[in-house]
mmCIF file of C-alpha atoms in Angstrom:
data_model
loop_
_atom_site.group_PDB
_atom_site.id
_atom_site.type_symbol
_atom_site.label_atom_id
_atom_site.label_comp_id
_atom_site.label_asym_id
_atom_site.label_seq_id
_atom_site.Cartn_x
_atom_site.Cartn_y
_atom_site.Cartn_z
ATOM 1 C CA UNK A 1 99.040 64.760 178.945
ATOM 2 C CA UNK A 2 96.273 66.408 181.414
ATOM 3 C CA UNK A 3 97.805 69.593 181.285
ATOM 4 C CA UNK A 4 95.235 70.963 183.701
ATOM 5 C CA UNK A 5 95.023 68.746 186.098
ATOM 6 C CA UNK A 6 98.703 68.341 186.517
ATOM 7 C CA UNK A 7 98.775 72.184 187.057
ATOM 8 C CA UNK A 8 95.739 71.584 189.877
ATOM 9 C CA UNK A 9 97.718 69.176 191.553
ATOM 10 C CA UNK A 10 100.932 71.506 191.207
ATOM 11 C CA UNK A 11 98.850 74.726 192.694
ATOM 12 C CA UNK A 12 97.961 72.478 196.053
ATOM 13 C CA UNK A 13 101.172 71.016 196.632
ATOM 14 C CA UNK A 14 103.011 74.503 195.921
ATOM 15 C CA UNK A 15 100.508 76.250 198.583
ATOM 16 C CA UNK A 16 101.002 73.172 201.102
ATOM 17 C CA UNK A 17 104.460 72.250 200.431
ATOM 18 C CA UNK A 18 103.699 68.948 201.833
ATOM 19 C CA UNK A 19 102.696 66.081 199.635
ATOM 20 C CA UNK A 20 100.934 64.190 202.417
ATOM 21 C CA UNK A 21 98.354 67.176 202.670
ATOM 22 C CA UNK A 22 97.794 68.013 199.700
ATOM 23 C CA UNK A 23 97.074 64.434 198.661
ATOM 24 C CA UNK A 24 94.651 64.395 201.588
ATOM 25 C CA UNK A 25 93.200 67.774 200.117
ATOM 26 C CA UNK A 26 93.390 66.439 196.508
ATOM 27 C CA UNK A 27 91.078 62.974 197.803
ATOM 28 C CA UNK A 28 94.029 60.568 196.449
ATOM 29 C CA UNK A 29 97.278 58.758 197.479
ATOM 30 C CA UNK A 30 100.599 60.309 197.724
ATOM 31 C CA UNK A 31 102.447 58.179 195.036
ATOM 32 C CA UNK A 32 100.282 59.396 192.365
ATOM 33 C CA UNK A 33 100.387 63.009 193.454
ATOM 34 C CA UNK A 34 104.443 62.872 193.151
ATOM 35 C CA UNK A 35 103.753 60.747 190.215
ATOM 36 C CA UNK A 36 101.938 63.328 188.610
ATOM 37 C CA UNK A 37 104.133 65.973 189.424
ATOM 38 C CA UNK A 38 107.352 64.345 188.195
ATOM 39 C CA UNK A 39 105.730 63.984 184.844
ATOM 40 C CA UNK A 40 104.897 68.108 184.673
ATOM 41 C CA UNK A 41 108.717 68.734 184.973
ATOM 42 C CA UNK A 42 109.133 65.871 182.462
ATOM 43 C CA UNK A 43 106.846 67.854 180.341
ATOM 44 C CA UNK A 44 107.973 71.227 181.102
ATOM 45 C CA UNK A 45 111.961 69.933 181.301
ATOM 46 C CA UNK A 46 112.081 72.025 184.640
ATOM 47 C CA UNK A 47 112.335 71.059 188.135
ATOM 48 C CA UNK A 48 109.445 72.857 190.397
ATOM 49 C CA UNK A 49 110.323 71.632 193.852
ATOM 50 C CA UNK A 50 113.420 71.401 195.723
ATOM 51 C CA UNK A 51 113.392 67.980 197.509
ATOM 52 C CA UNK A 52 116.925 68.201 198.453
ATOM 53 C CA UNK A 53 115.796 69.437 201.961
ATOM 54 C CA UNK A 54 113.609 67.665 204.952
ATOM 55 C CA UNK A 55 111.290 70.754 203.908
ATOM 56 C CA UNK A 56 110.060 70.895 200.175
ATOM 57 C CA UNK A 57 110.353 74.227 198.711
ATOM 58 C CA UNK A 58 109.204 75.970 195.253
ATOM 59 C CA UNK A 59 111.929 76.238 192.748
ATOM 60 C CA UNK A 60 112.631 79.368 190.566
ATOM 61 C CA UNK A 61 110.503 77.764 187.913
ATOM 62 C CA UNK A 62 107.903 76.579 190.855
ATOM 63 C CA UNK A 63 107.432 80.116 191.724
ATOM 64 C CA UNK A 64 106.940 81.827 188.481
ATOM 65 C CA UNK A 65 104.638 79.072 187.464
ATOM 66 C CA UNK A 66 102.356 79.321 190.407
ATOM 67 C CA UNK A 67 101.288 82.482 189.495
ATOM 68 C CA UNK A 68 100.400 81.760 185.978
ATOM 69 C CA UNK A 69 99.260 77.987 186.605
ATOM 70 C CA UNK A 70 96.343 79.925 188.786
ATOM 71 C CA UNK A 71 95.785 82.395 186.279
ATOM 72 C CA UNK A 72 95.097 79.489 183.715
ATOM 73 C CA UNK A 73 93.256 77.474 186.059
ATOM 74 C CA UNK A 74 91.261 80.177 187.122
ATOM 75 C CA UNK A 75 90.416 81.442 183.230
ATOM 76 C CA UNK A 76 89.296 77.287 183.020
ATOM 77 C CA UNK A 77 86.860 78.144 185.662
ATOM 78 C CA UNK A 78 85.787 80.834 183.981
ATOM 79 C CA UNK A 79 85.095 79.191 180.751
ATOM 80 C CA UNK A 80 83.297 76.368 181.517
ATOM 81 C CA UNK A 81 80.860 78.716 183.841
ATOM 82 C CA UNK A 82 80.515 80.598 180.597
ATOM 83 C CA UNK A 83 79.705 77.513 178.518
ATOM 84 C CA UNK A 84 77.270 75.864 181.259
ATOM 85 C CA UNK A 85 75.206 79.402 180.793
ATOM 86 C CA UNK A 86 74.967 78.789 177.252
ATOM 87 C CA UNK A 87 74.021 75.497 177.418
ATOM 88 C CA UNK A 88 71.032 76.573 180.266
ATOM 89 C CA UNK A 89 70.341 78.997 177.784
ATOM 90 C CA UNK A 90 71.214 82.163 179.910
ATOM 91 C CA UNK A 91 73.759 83.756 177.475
ATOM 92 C CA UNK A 92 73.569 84.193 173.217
ATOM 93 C CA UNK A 93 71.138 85.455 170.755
ATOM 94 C CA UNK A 94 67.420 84.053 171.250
ATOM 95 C CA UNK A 95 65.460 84.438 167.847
ATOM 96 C CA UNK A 96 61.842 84.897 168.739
ATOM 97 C CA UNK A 97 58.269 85.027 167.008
ATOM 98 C CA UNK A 98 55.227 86.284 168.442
ATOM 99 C CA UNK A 99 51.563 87.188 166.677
ATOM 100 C CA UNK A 100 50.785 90.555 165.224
ATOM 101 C CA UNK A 101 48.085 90.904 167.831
ATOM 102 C CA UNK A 102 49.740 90.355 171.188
ATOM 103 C CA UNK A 103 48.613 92.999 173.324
ATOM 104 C CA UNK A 104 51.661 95.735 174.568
ATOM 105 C CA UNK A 105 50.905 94.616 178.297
ATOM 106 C CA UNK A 106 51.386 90.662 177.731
ATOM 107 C CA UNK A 107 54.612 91.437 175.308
ATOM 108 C CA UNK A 108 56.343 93.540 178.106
ATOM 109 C CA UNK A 109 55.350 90.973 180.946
ATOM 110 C CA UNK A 110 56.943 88.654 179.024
ATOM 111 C CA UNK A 111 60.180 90.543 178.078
ATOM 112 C CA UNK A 112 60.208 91.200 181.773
ATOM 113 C CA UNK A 113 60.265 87.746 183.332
ATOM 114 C CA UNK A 114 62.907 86.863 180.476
ATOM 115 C CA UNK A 115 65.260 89.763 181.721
ATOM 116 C CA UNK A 116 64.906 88.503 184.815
ATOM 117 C CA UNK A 117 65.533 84.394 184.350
ATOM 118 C CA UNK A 118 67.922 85.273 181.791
ATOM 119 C CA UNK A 119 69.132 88.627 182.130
ATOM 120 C CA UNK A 120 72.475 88.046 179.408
ATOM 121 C CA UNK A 121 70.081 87.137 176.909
ATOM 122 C CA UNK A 122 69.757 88.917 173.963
ATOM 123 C CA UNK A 123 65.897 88.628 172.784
ATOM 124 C CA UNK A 124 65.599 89.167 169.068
ATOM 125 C CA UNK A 125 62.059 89.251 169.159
ATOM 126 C CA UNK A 126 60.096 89.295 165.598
ATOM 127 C CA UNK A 127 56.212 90.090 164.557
ATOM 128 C CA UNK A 128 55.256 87.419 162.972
ATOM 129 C CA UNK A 129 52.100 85.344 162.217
ATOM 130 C CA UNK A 130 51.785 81.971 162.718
ATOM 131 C CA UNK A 131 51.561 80.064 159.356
ATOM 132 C CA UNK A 132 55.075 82.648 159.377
ATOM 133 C CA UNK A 133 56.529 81.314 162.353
ATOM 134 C CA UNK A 134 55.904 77.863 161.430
ATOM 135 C CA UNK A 135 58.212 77.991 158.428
ATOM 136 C CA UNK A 136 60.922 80.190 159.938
ATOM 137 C CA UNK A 137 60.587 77.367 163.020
ATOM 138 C CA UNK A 138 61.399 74.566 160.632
ATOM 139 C CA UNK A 139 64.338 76.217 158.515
ATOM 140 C CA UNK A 140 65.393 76.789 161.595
ATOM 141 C CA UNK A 141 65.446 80.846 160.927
ATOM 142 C CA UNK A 142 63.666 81.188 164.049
ATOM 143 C CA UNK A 143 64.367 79.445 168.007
ATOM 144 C CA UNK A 144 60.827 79.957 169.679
ATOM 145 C CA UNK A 145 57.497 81.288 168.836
ATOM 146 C CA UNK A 146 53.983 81.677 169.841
ATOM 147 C CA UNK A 147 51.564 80.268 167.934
ATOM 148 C CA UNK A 148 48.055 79.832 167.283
ATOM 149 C CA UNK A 149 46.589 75.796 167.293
ATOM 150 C CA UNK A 150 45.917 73.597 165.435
ATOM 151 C CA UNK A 151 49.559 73.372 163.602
ATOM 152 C CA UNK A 152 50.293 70.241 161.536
ATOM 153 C CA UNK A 153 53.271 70.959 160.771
ATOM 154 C CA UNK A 154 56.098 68.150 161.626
ATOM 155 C CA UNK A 155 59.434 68.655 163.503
ATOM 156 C CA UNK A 156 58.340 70.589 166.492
ATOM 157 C CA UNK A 157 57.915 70.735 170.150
ATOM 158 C CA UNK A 158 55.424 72.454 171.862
ATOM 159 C CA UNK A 159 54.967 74.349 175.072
ATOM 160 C CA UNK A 160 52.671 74.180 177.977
ATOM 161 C CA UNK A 161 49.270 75.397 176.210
ATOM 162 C CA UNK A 162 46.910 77.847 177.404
ATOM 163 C CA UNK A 163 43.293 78.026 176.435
ATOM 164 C CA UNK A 164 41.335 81.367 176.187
ATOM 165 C CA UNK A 165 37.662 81.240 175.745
ATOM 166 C CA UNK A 166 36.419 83.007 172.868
ATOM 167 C CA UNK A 167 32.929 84.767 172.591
ATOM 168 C CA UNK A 168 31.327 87.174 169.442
ATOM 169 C CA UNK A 169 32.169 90.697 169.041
ATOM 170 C CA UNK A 170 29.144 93.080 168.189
ATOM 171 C CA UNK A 171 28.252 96.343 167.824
ATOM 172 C CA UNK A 172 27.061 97.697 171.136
ATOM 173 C CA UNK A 173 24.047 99.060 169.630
ATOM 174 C CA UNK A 174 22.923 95.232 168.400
ATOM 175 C CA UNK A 175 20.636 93.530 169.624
ATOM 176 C CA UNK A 176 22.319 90.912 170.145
ATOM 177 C CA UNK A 177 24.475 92.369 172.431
ATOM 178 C CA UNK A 178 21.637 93.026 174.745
ATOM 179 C CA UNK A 179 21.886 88.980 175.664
ATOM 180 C CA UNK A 180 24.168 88.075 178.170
ATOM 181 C CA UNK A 181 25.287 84.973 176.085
ATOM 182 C CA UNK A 182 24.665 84.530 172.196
ATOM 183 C CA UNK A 183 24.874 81.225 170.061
ATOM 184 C CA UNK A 184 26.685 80.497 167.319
ATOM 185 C CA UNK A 185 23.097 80.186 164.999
ATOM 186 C CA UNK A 186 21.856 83.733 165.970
ATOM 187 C CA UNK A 187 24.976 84.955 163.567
ATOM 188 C CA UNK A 188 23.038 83.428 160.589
ATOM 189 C CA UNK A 189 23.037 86.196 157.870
ATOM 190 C CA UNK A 190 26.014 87.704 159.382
ATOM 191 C CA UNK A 191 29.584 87.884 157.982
ATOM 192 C CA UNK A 192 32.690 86.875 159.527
ATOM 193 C CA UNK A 193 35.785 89.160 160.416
ATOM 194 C CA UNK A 194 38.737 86.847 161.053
ATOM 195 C CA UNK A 195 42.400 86.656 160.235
ATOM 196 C CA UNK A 196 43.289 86.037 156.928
ATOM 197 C CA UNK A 197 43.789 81.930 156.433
ATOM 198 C CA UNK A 198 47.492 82.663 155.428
ATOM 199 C CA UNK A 199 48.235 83.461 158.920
ATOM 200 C CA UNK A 200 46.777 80.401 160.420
ATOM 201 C CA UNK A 201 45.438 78.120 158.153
ATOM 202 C CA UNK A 202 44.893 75.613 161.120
ATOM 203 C CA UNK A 203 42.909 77.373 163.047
ATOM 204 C CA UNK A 204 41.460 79.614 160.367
ATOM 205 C CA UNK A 205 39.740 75.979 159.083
ATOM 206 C CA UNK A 206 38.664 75.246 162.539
ATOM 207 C CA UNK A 207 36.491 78.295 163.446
ATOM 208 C CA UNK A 208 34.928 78.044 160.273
ATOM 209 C CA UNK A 209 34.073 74.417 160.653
ATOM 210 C CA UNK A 210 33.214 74.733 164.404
ATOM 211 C CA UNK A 211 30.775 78.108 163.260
ATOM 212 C CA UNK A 212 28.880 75.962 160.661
ATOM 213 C CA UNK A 213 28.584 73.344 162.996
ATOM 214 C CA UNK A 214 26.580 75.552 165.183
ATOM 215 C CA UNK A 215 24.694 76.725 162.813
ATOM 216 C CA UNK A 216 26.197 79.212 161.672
ATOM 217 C CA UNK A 217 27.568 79.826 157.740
ATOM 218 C CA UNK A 218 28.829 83.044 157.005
ATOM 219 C CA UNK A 219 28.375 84.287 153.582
ATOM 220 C CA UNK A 220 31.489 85.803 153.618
ATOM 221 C CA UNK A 221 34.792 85.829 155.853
ATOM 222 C CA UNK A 222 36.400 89.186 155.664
ATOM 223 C CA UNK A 223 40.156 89.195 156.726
ATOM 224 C CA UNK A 224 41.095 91.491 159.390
ATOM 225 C CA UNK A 225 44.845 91.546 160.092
ATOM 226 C CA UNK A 226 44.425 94.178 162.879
ATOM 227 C CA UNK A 227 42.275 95.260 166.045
ATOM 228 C CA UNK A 228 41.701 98.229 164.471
ATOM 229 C CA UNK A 229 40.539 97.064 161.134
ATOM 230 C CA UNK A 230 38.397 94.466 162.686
ATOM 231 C CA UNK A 231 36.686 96.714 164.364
ATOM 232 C CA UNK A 232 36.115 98.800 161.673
ATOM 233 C CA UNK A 233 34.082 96.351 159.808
ATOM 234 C CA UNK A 234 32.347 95.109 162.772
ATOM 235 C CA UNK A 235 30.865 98.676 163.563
ATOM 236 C CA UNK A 236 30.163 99.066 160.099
ATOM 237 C CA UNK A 237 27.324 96.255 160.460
ATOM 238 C CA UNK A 238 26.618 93.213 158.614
ATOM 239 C CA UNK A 239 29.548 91.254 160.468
ATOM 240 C CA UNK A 240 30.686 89.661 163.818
ATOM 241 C CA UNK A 241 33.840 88.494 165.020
ATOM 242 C CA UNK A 242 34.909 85.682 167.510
ATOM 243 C CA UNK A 243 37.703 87.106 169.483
ATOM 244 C CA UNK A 244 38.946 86.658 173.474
ATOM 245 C CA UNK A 245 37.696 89.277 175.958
ATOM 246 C CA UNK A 246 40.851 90.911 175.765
ATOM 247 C CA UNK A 247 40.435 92.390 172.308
ATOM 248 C CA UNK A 248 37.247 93.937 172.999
ATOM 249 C CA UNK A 249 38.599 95.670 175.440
ATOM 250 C CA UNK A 250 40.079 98.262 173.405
ATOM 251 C CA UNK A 251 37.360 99.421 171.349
ATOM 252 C CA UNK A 252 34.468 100.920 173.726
ATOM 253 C CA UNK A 253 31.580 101.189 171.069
ATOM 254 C CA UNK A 254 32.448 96.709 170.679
ATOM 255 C CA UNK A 255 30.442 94.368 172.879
ATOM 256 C CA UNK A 256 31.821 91.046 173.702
ATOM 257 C CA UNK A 257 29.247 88.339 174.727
ATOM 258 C CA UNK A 258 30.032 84.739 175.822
ATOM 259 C CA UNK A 259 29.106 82.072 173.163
ATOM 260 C CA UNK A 260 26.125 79.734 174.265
ATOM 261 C CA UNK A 261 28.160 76.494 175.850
ATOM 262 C CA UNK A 262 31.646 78.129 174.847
ATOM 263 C CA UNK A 263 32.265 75.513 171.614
ATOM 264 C CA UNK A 264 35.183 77.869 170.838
ATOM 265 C CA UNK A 265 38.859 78.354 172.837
ATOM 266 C CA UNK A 266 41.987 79.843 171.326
ATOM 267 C CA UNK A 267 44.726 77.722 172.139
ATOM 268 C CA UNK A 268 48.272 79.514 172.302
ATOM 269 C CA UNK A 269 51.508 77.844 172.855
ATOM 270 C CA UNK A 270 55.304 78.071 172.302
ATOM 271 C CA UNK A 271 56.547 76.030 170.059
ATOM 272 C CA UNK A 272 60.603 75.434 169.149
ATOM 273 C CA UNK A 273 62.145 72.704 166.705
ATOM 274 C CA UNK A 274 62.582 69.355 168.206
ATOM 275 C CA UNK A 275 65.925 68.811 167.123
ATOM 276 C CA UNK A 276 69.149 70.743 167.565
ATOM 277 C CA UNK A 277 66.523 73.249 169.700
ATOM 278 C CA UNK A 278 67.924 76.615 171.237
ATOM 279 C CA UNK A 279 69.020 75.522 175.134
ATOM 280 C CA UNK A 280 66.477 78.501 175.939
ATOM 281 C CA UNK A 281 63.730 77.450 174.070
ATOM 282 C CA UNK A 282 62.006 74.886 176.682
ATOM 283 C CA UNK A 283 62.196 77.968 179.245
ATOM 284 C CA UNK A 284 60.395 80.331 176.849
ATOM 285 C CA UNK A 285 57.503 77.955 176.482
ATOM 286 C CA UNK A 286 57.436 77.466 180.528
ATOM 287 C CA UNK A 287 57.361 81.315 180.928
ATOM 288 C CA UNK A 288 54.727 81.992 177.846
ATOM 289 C CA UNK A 289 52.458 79.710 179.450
ATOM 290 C CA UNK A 290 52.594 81.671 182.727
ATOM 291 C CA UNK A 291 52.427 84.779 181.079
ATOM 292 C CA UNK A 292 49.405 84.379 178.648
ATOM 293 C CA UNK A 293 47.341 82.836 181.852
ATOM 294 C CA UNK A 294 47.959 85.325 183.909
ATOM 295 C CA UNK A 295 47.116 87.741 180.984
ATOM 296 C CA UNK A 296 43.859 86.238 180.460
ATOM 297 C CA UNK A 297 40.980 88.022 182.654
ATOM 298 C CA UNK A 298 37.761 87.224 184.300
ATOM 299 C CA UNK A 299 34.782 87.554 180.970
ATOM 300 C CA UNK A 300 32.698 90.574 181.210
ATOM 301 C CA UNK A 301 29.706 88.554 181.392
ATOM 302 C CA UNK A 302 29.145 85.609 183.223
ATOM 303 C CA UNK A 303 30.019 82.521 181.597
ATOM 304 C CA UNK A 304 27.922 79.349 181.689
ATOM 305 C CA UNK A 305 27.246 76.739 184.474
ATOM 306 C CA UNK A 306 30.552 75.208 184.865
ATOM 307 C CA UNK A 307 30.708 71.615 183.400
ATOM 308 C CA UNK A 308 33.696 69.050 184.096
ATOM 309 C CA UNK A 309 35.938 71.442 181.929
ATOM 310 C CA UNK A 310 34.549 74.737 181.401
ATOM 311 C CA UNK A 311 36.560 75.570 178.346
ATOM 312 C CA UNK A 312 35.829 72.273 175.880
ATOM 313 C CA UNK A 313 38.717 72.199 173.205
ATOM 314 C CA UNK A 314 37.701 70.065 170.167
ATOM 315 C CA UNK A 315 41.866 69.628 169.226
ATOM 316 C CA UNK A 316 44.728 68.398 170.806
ATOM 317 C CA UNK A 317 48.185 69.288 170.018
ATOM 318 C CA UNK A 318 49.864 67.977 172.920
ATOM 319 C CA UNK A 319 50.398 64.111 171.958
#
């Protein structure tokens, strides 16, 4: 038996002790209303109306029920509001990855506009790079990340993408840096600071093949983990980096210069497992996307004549 909806029907008759209006109220005939009540007293071997009079009237057993008939019916409501939150991913425990070198600003602005979508959910946010997040992504150890593109790596959705131009990081006192844009081949003899491959093989492979295609083969690529040990080398001489604008930013004594015709964007998306995904996931990538645009300034220097797309991206992870 419908426990619950007998009990619905039971709280509208017992408030309009009329059948005829609370079948009107209920949106069905009056035979299956009385129906439905004579088979809750079947169930509940009680009598809850007295029909005995012109004018129906709650039994003993009609009255104490009413109260707790409510009570249940009202915990039902309850519940299932609790459930639909979980399942628009507004309530629970969100696992989340982002890269060691999100900047404090673009972490809290994201936090932020998470509290405020979802302010019951718990963000259990973890440092991680992206060859990292990857794996944890498809054990499922992790909900949602951030990651760096390309990623080959089967089994996942991705987020809206955003693109960020890259451009070389110098020592103000090169000469290079006295150009307002500098290409790939003026590098030559140079060595390249980058993230170790480990983090992100994917892209890792694709500056490196996008450098030499520009003329550009470093003898060595030293790995860098953090700002600050990037710019170490850097200022030491002998090396360049390709970073965005943004990471320049916090070293004054670093240049950052546009690269001639811009053959290089960092591409940034969420990314969650296609299958059995977190109900919050799809509303993480949504809110990254907004976040890491907005994050993104104007270059220092000008960049090149706009073409059709000003930012070319030689990959596509987007299907």
């Amino acid at each position: 038996m419908d426990l619950l909806r007998h009990l619905r029907h039971f709280v509208v008759v017992a408030h309009e002790l009329h059948f005829g209006r609370a079948a009107e109220l209920l949106g069905m005939a009056q035979p299956p209303l009385s129906q439905s009540i004579q088979r809750l007293e079947r169930e509940l071997t009680v009598e809850l109306f007295d029909r005995s009079r012109r004018q129906v009237r709650l039994t003993t057993a009609g009255e104490l029920l009413l109260g707790e008939a409510e009570d249940l019916l009202a915990g039902e409501g309850r519940l299932r509001n609790l459930m639909g939150q979980v399942r628009a991913g507004e309530l629970g425990v969100l696992r989340a990855g982002v890269p060691p070198e999100t900047p404090a600003v673009t972490l809290r602005a994201l936090l932020d506009q998470l509290t405020t979508r979802a302010p019951g959910l718990d963000v259990e946010l973890h440092e991680l790079t992206t060859a990292e997040q990857v794996r944890m992504l498809t054990e499922r150890t992790l909900d949602v990340g951030l990651v760096h593109h390309p990623v080959t790596a089967d089994g996942l959705r991705f987020g809206a993408p955003v693109d960020v131009p890259l451009g070389v990081l110098l020592p103000r006192t090169s000469p290079l840096a006295r150009d307002r844009e500098v290409p790939l081949a003026a590098l030559a003899g140079l060595d390249l600071v980058a993230a170790p491959r480990a983090t992100t093989p994917g892209w890792h492979d694709h500056l490196l093949a996008v450098c030499r295609r520009q003329g550009w083969r470093p003898a060595r690529v030293r790995p860098a983990r953090n700002p600050e040990f990037l710019f170490g080398l850097v200022l030491a001489g002998g090396a360049a980096a390709v970073e965005p604008a943004t990471v320049a930013r916090r070293e004054p004594r670093i240049a950052w210069r546009p690269i001639v015709d811009t053959p290089l964007v960092k591409r940034t998306s969420a990314a969650w497992p296609d299958r059995s995904a977190h109900p919050a996931a799809p509303m993480v990538g949504q809110l990254a996307a907004e976040v890491l645009a907005a994050a993104e300034p104007t270059p220092a220097a000008p960049p090149p004549a706009p073409a059709e797309r000003p930012w070319p991206v030689l990959f596509d992870t987007t299907g």
